[in-house]
PDB file of C-alpha atoms in Angstrom:
ATOM      1  CA  MET A  18     -32.152  18.596 158.080  1.00  0.00           C
ATOM      2  CA  HIS A  19     -35.853  19.068 157.423  1.00  0.00           C
ATOM      3  CA  TYR A  20     -38.601  17.259 159.312  1.00  0.00           C
ATOM      4  CA  TYR A  21     -42.281  16.597 158.885  1.00  0.00           C
ATOM      5  CA  TYR A  22     -44.480  16.115 161.948  1.00  0.00           C
ATOM      6  CA  ASP A  23     -47.505  14.033 162.885  1.00  0.00           C
ATOM      7  CA  VAL A  24     -48.021  11.748 159.921  1.00  0.00           C
ATOM      8  CA  LEU A  25     -49.796   8.407 159.664  1.00  0.00           C
ATOM      9  CA  GLY A  26     -48.142   5.498 157.874  1.00  0.00           C
ATOM     10  CA  ASN A  27     -49.553   2.151 156.775  1.00  0.00           C
ATOM     11  CA  PHE A  28     -46.423   0.144 156.006  1.00  0.00           C
ATOM     12  CA  ASP A  29     -46.354  -2.940 153.822  1.00  0.00           C
ATOM     13  CA  GLU A  30     -43.941  -4.593 151.404  1.00  0.00           C
ATOM     14  CA  ASN A  31     -45.910  -3.007 148.562  1.00  0.00           C
ATOM     15  CA  TYR A  32     -47.745   0.297 148.437  1.00  0.00           C
ATOM     16  CA  LEU A  33     -51.366   0.476 149.514  1.00  0.00           C
ATOM     17  CA  GLU A  34     -53.349   3.430 148.240  1.00  0.00           C
ATOM     18  CA  PHE A  35     -54.983   5.410 151.041  1.00  0.00           C
ATOM     19  CA  TYR A  36     -58.463   4.371 149.884  1.00  0.00           C
ATOM     20  CA  GLU A  37     -57.474   0.718 150.390  1.00  0.00           C
ATOM     21  CA  TRP A  38     -56.547   1.207 154.033  1.00  0.00           C
ATOM     22  CA  GLU A  39     -58.693  -0.695 156.489  1.00  0.00           C
ATOM     23  CA  LYS A  40     -59.428   0.134 160.107  1.00  0.00           C
ATOM     24  CA  ASN A  41     -57.674  -3.003 161.394  1.00  0.00           C
ATOM     25  CA  ASP A  42     -54.394  -2.283 159.587  1.00  0.00           C
ATOM     26  CA  PRO A  43     -51.304  -1.878 161.829  1.00  0.00           C
ATOM     27  CA  PHE A  44     -50.944   1.880 161.419  1.00  0.00           C
ATOM     28  CA  THR A  45     -47.761   3.657 162.475  1.00  0.00           C
ATOM     29  CA  LEU A  46     -48.200   7.022 164.188  1.00  0.00           C
ATOM     30  CA  ILE A  47     -45.087   9.054 163.420  1.00  0.00           C
ATOM     31  CA  LYS A  48     -44.354  12.077 165.570  1.00  0.00           C
ATOM     32  CA  LYS A  49     -41.308  13.328 163.625  1.00  0.00           C
ATOM     33  CA  VAL A  50     -39.619  12.081 160.454  1.00  0.00           C
ATOM     34  CA  PRO A  51     -36.812  13.422 158.224  1.00  0.00           C
ATOM     35  CA  LEU A  52     -38.070  14.893 154.948  1.00  0.00           C
ATOM     36  CA  VAL A  53     -35.987  14.674 151.767  1.00  0.00           C
ATOM     37  CA  ARG A  54     -36.880  16.283 148.452  1.00  0.00           C
ATOM     38  CA  ILE A  55     -35.958  14.215 145.383  1.00  0.00           C
ATOM     39  CA  ASN A  56     -36.543  14.558 141.642  1.00  0.00           C
ATOM     40  CA  ASN A  57     -39.376  12.916 139.700  1.00  0.00           C
ATOM     41  CA  LYS A  58     -37.159  10.208 138.183  1.00  0.00           C
ATOM     42  CA  ASP A  59     -35.931   9.062 141.592  1.00  0.00           C
ATOM     43  CA  MET A  60     -39.478   9.102 142.926  1.00  0.00           C
ATOM     44  CA  LEU A  61     -40.590   6.828 140.098  1.00  0.00           C
ATOM     45  CA  ASP A  62     -37.811   4.383 141.014  1.00  0.00           C
ATOM     46  CA  LEU A  63     -38.824   4.450 144.678  1.00  0.00           C
ATOM     47  CA  LEU A  64     -42.405   3.722 143.694  1.00  0.00           C
ATOM     48  CA  THR A  65     -41.372   0.856 141.435  1.00  0.00           C
ATOM     49  CA  TYR A  66     -38.409  -0.901 143.070  1.00  0.00           C
ATOM     50  CA  LYS A  67     -36.922  -1.974 146.339  1.00  0.00           C
ATOM     51  CA  ILE A  68     -33.781   0.101 146.720  1.00  0.00           C
ATOM     52  CA  GLN A  69     -30.413  -0.057 148.448  1.00  0.00           C
ATOM     53  CA  ILE A  70     -28.994   3.210 149.780  1.00  0.00           C
ATOM     54  CA  LYS A  71     -25.361   3.649 150.798  1.00  0.00           C
ATOM     55  CA  SER A  72     -25.061   3.183 154.551  1.00  0.00           C
ATOM     56  CA  SER A  73     -22.766   6.211 154.809  1.00  0.00           C
ATOM     57  CA  TRP A  74     -25.486   8.448 153.339  1.00  0.00           C
ATOM     58  CA  LEU A  75     -28.124   7.026 155.684  1.00  0.00           C
ATOM     59  CA  GLU A  76     -25.988   7.450 158.788  1.00  0.00           C
ATOM     60  CA  LYS A  77     -27.187  11.001 159.476  1.00  0.00           C
ATOM     61  CA  TYR A  78     -30.826   9.850 159.412  1.00  0.00           C
ATOM     62  CA  LYS A  79     -30.470   7.139 162.021  1.00  0.00           C
ATOM     63  CA  GLU A  80     -32.245   7.734 165.324  1.00  0.00           C
ATOM     64  CA  LYS A  81     -34.005  10.779 163.840  1.00  0.00           C
ATOM     65  CA  THR A  82     -37.513   9.368 163.450  1.00  0.00           C
ATOM     66  CA  THR A  83     -39.693   9.250 166.538  1.00  0.00           C
ATOM     67  CA  LEU A  84     -42.995   7.459 166.948  1.00  0.00           C
ATOM     68  CA  LYS A  85     -45.962   8.321 169.093  1.00  0.00           C
ATOM     69  CA  ASN A  86     -46.406   6.121 172.161  1.00  0.00           C
ATOM     70  CA  SER A  87     -43.218   4.179 171.414  1.00  0.00           C
ATOM     71  CA  LYS A  88     -39.523   4.454 172.267  1.00  0.00           C
ATOM     72  CA  GLU A  89     -38.520   2.763 169.023  1.00  0.00           C
ATOM     73  CA  LYS A  90     -36.631   4.855 166.487  1.00  0.00           C
ATOM     74  CA  PRO A  91     -36.925   3.029 163.162  1.00  0.00           C
ATOM     75  CA  LEU A  92     -34.953   4.248 160.162  1.00  0.00           C
ATOM     76  CA  ILE A  93     -37.814   5.909 158.274  1.00  0.00           C
ATOM     77  CA  ILE A  94     -37.466   8.723 155.742  1.00  0.00           C
ATOM     78  CA  LEU A  95     -40.206  10.744 154.086  1.00  0.00           C
ATOM     79  CA  PHE A  96     -39.410  11.428 150.424  1.00  0.00           C
ATOM     80  CA  SER A  97     -41.192  14.050 148.326  1.00  0.00           C
ATOM     81  CA  SER A  98     -40.921  15.116 144.691  1.00  0.00           C
ATOM     82  CA  THR A  99     -43.362  17.984 145.425  1.00  0.00           C
ATOM     83  CA  LYS A 100     -45.938  15.969 143.458  1.00  0.00           C
ATOM     84  CA  THR A 101     -45.795  12.695 145.353  1.00  0.00           C
ATOM     85  CA  SER A 102     -44.734  11.846 148.896  1.00  0.00           C
ATOM     86  CA  ILE A 103     -43.946   8.414 150.352  1.00  0.00           C
ATOM     87  CA  LEU A 104     -42.513   6.880 153.498  1.00  0.00           C
ATOM     88  CA  LEU A 105     -39.745   4.260 153.328  1.00  0.00           C
ATOM     89  CA  GLU A 106     -38.368   2.179 156.171  1.00  0.00           C
ATOM     90  CA  PHE A 107     -34.830   0.803 155.818  1.00  0.00           C
ATOM     91  CA  ASP A 108     -32.869  -1.952 157.530  1.00  0.00           C
ATOM     92  CA  GLU A 109     -29.448  -1.314 159.065  1.00  0.00           C
ATOM     93  CA  ASN A 110     -27.762  -2.087 155.738  1.00  0.00           C
ATOM     94  CA  GLY A 111     -29.747   0.514 153.815  1.00  0.00           C
ATOM     95  CA  LYS A 112     -32.197  -1.760 152.055  1.00  0.00           C
ATOM     96  CA  SER A 113     -35.789  -0.572 151.872  1.00  0.00           C
ATOM     97  CA  MET A 114     -38.029  -3.021 153.721  1.00  0.00           C
ATOM     98  CA  TYR A 115     -41.455  -1.406 153.968  1.00  0.00           C
ATOM     99  CA  CYS A 116     -43.215   1.470 152.273  1.00  0.00           C
ATOM    100  CA  SER A 117     -46.287   3.597 152.771  1.00  0.00           C
ATOM    101  CA  LYS A 118     -48.343   6.118 150.853  1.00  0.00           C
ATOM    102  CA  LEU A 119     -49.848   9.044 152.777  1.00  0.00           C
ATOM    103  CA  LEU A 120     -53.322  10.282 153.448  1.00  0.00           C
ATOM    104  CA  VAL A 121     -54.373  13.012 151.012  1.00  0.00           C
ATOM    105  CA  GLU A 122     -54.092  15.881 153.492  1.00  0.00           C
ATOM    106  CA  ASP A 123     -50.647  14.774 154.667  1.00  0.00           C
ATOM    107  CA  GLU A 124     -49.410  14.355 151.108  1.00  0.00           C
ATOM    108  CA  ASN A 125     -50.646  17.780 150.023  1.00  0.00           C
ATOM    109  CA  ASN A 126     -49.064  19.473 153.045  1.00  0.00           C
ATOM    110  CA  CYS A 127     -45.806  17.574 152.632  1.00  0.00           C
ATOM    111  CA  ASN A 128     -45.544  18.381 148.919  1.00  0.00           C
ATOM    112  CA  GLU A 129     -46.191  22.045 149.623  1.00  0.00           C
ATOM    113  CA  TYR A 130     -43.490  22.139 152.279  1.00  0.00           C
ATOM    114  CA  ALA A 131     -40.982  20.253 150.090  1.00  0.00           C
ATOM    115  CA  TYR A 132     -41.488  22.785 147.308  1.00  0.00           C
ATOM    116  CA  SER A 133     -39.378  25.291 149.269  1.00  0.00           C
ATOM    117  CA  MET A 134     -36.593  22.744 149.857  1.00  0.00           C
ATOM    118  CA  LYS A 135     -33.542  21.947 147.770  1.00  0.00           C
ATOM    119  CA  GLU A 136     -33.473  18.679 145.817  1.00  0.00           C
ATOM    120  CA  ILE A 137     -31.064  16.086 147.195  1.00  0.00           C
ATOM    121  CA  SER A 138     -29.268  13.417 145.192  1.00  0.00           C
ATOM    122  CA  VAL A 139     -29.767  10.056 146.892  1.00  0.00           C
ATOM    123  CA  PRO A 140     -27.073   7.378 146.223  1.00  0.00           C
ATOM    124  CA  TYR A 141     -29.208   4.288 145.657  1.00  0.00           C
ATOM    125  CA  GLU A 142     -29.353   1.256 143.428  1.00  0.00           C
ATOM    126  CA  LYS A 143     -32.476  -0.500 142.226  1.00  0.00           C
ATOM    127  CA  LEU A 144     -33.135  -4.014 143.491  1.00  0.00           C
ATOM    128  CA  GLU A 145     -36.113  -6.264 142.818  1.00  0.00           C
ATOM    129  CA  LYS A 146     -39.206  -4.751 141.302  1.00  0.00           C
ATOM    130  CA  LEU A 147     -42.196  -4.208 143.546  1.00  0.00           C
ATOM    131  CA  GLU A 148     -45.274  -6.280 142.853  1.00  0.00           C
ATOM    132  CA  THR A 149     -47.670  -4.574 140.465  1.00  0.00           C
ATOM    133  CA  ARG A 150     -51.247  -5.265 141.445  1.00  0.00           C
ATOM    134  CA  LYS A 151     -53.792  -5.204 138.656  1.00  0.00           C
ATOM    135  CA  GLU A 152     -56.680  -5.212 141.130  1.00  0.00           C
ATOM    136  CA  PHE A 153     -57.528  -3.464 144.352  1.00  0.00           C
ATOM    137  CA  ARG A 154     -56.667  -4.994 147.687  1.00  0.00           C
ATOM    138  CA  LYS A 155     -60.291  -5.894 148.419  1.00  0.00           C
ATOM    139  CA  ALA A 156     -60.606  -7.611 145.045  1.00  0.00           C
ATOM    140  CA  LEU A 157     -57.566  -9.771 145.745  1.00  0.00           C
ATOM    141  CA  GLU A 158     -58.850 -10.647 149.220  1.00  0.00           C
ATOM    142  CA  ASP A 159     -62.305 -11.637 147.950  1.00  0.00           C
ATOM    143  CA  LYS A 160     -60.871 -13.721 145.137  1.00  0.00           C
ATOM    144  CA  LYS A 161     -58.578 -15.463 147.611  1.00  0.00           C
ATOM    145  CA  VAL A 162     -61.580 -16.323 149.799  1.00  0.00           C
ATOM    146  CA  LEU A 163     -63.420 -17.793 146.822  1.00  0.00           C
ATOM    147  CA  LYS A 164     -60.420 -19.752 145.531  1.00  0.00           C
ATOM    148  CA  THR A 165     -59.837 -21.226 148.984  1.00  0.00           C
ATOM    149  CA  GLU A 166     -63.500 -22.145 149.306  1.00  0.00           C
ATOM    150  CA  LEU A 167     -63.571 -23.848 145.893  1.00  0.00           C
ATOM    151  CA  LYS A 168     -60.477 -25.829 146.807  1.00  0.00           C
ATOM    152  CA  MET A 169     -62.130 -27.037 150.032  1.00  0.00           C
ATOM    153  CA  LEU A 170     -65.320 -27.931 148.194  1.00  0.00           C
ATOM    154  CA  GLU A 171     -63.290 -30.018 145.743  1.00  0.00           C
ATOM    155  CA  GLU A 172     -61.355 -31.774 148.479  1.00  0.00           C
ATOM    156  CA  GLU A 173     -64.530 -32.595 150.414  1.00  0.00           C
ATOM    157  CA  THR A 174     -66.736 -33.102 147.328  1.00  0.00           C
ATOM    158  CA  ASN A 175     -69.317 -31.000 149.144  1.00  0.00           C
ATOM    159  CA  LEU A 176     -72.127 -31.104 146.591  1.00  0.00           C
ATOM    160  CA  GLU A 177     -74.776 -29.432 148.744  1.00  0.00           C
ATOM    161  CA  LYS A 178     -72.740 -26.357 149.600  1.00  0.00           C
ATOM    162  CA  CYS A 179     -71.406 -26.141 146.062  1.00  0.00           C
ATOM    163  CA  GLN A 180     -74.971 -26.095 144.732  1.00  0.00           C
ATOM    164  CA  PHE A 181     -75.877 -23.353 147.212  1.00  0.00           C
ATOM    165  CA  ILE A 182     -72.946 -21.131 146.169  1.00  0.00           C
ATOM    166  CA  TYR A 183     -73.515 -21.855 142.492  1.00  0.00           C
ATOM    167  CA  TYR A 184     -77.180 -20.863 142.699  1.00  0.00           C
ATOM    168  CA  GLU A 185     -76.355 -17.626 144.513  1.00  0.00           C
ATOM    169  CA  TRP A 186     -73.641 -16.878 141.967  1.00  0.00           C
ATOM    170  CA  PHE A 187     -75.336 -17.828 138.695  1.00  0.00           C
ATOM    171  CA  GLY A 188     -79.024 -17.924 139.617  1.00  0.00           C
ATOM    172  CA  SER A 189     -79.567 -21.474 138.318  1.00  0.00           C
ATOM    173  CA  LEU A 190     -79.641 -25.000 139.716  1.00  0.00           C
ATOM    174  CA  GLU A 191     -76.958 -27.485 138.699  1.00  0.00           C
ATOM    175  CA  ASN A 192     -76.267 -31.080 139.741  1.00  0.00           C
ATOM    176  CA  ASP A 193     -72.965 -31.680 137.965  1.00  0.00           C
ATOM    177  CA  PHE A 194     -70.322 -31.059 140.668  1.00  0.00           C
ATOM    178  CA  ASN A 195     -67.379 -30.783 138.284  1.00  0.00           C
ATOM    179  CA  LYS A 196     -69.240 -28.356 136.039  1.00  0.00           C
ATOM    180  CA  MET A 197     -70.081 -26.110 138.979  1.00  0.00           C
ATOM    181  CA  ILE A 198     -66.459 -25.995 140.134  1.00  0.00           C
ATOM    182  CA  LYS A 199     -65.258 -25.355 136.595  1.00  0.00           C
ATOM    183  CA  ASP A 200     -67.778 -22.545 136.026  1.00  0.00           C
ATOM    184  CA  CYS A 201     -66.844 -20.857 139.305  1.00  0.00           C
ATOM    185  CA  LYS A 202     -63.116 -21.011 138.564  1.00  0.00           C
ATOM    186  CA  LYS A 203     -63.700 -19.611 135.092  1.00  0.00           C
ATOM    187  CA  GLU A 204     -65.724 -16.760 136.576  1.00  0.00           C
ATOM    188  CA  LEU A 205     -62.846 -15.915 138.940  1.00  0.00           C
ATOM    189  CA  GLU A 206     -60.576 -15.327 135.952  1.00  0.00           C
ATOM    190  CA  LYS A 207     -62.716 -12.341 134.992  1.00  0.00           C
ATOM    191  CA  ASP A 208     -62.330  -8.813 136.311  1.00  0.00           C
ATOM    192  CA  TYR A 209     -63.525  -8.297 139.855  1.00  0.00           C
ATOM    193  CA  ASN A 210     -67.190  -7.362 140.158  1.00  0.00           C
ATOM    194  CA  LEU A 211     -69.931  -6.814 142.716  1.00  0.00           C
ATOM    195  CA  LYS A 212     -71.196 -10.392 142.449  1.00  0.00           C
ATOM    196  CA  MET A 213     -67.784 -11.767 143.444  1.00  0.00           C
ATOM    197  CA  HIS A 214     -67.816  -9.536 146.499  1.00  0.00           C
ATOM    198  CA  GLN A 215     -71.323 -10.674 147.435  1.00  0.00           C
ATOM    199  CA  ILE A 216     -70.426 -14.365 147.113  1.00  0.00           C
ATOM    200  CA  ALA A 217     -67.215 -13.894 149.107  1.00  0.00           C
ATOM    201  CA  GLU A 218     -69.195 -12.224 151.905  1.00  0.00           C
ATOM    202  CA  LEU A 219     -71.728 -15.056 151.754  1.00  0.00           C
ATOM    203  CA  VAL A 220     -68.959 -17.645 152.087  1.00  0.00           C
ATOM    204  CA  LYS A 221     -67.500 -15.827 155.099  1.00  0.00           C
ATOM    205  CA  LEU A 222     -70.990 -15.666 156.649  1.00  0.00           C
ATOM    206  CA  THR A 223     -71.379 -19.457 156.423  1.00  0.00           C
ATOM    207  CA  TYR A 224     -68.298 -19.851 158.608  1.00  0.00           C
ATOM    208  CA  ARG A 225     -69.310 -17.170 161.116  1.00  0.00           C
ATOM    209  CA  GLU A 226     -72.638 -18.931 161.624  1.00  0.00           C
ATOM    210  CA  ARG A 227     -70.776 -22.055 162.771  1.00  0.00           C
ATOM    211  CA  LEU A 228     -69.146 -20.188 165.660  1.00  0.00           C
TER     212      LEU A 228
END
């Protein structure tokens, strides 16, 4: 069995690219993890679907992963196609629960090491498809902030704050409450841009100032 040592994981139900990681994420410091080389087709499936692996195949990997500063031994396997490397965590029945991409240096080192290994056939079946995000994590977060704020403004019919946000967003004064809400919602349907980020940060600032 091959192992890879000292790797950082950022596990979620869907993959987060390394450049989307944030300092407050619940990172997992892995001291030792089994490394399995797979072919490109299987890697594409693992990047696209939740999978179910036969429990009998997984048996030899149980209790093999060790974490830093923890006695837990989760069932985590590091898969590499020599071009891409990912971490998958499985439940006791062999279903993939969480996944993680790697930092660039770790991925390059892992792919290089896997190149000298023999490909292994993994007995898995594809389950539900992973969510495909059309926008970056930060874009989704900012849009969520703005959608939530617009909903609250509607519920409270907060004309003054709506006018403030509208002016900062569009650079013009408006008195029609419904038009302002409609224009803002329509704007949110567009691709993420710097102005959306600025308004989202402004909205968050208005709440911090209350504390």
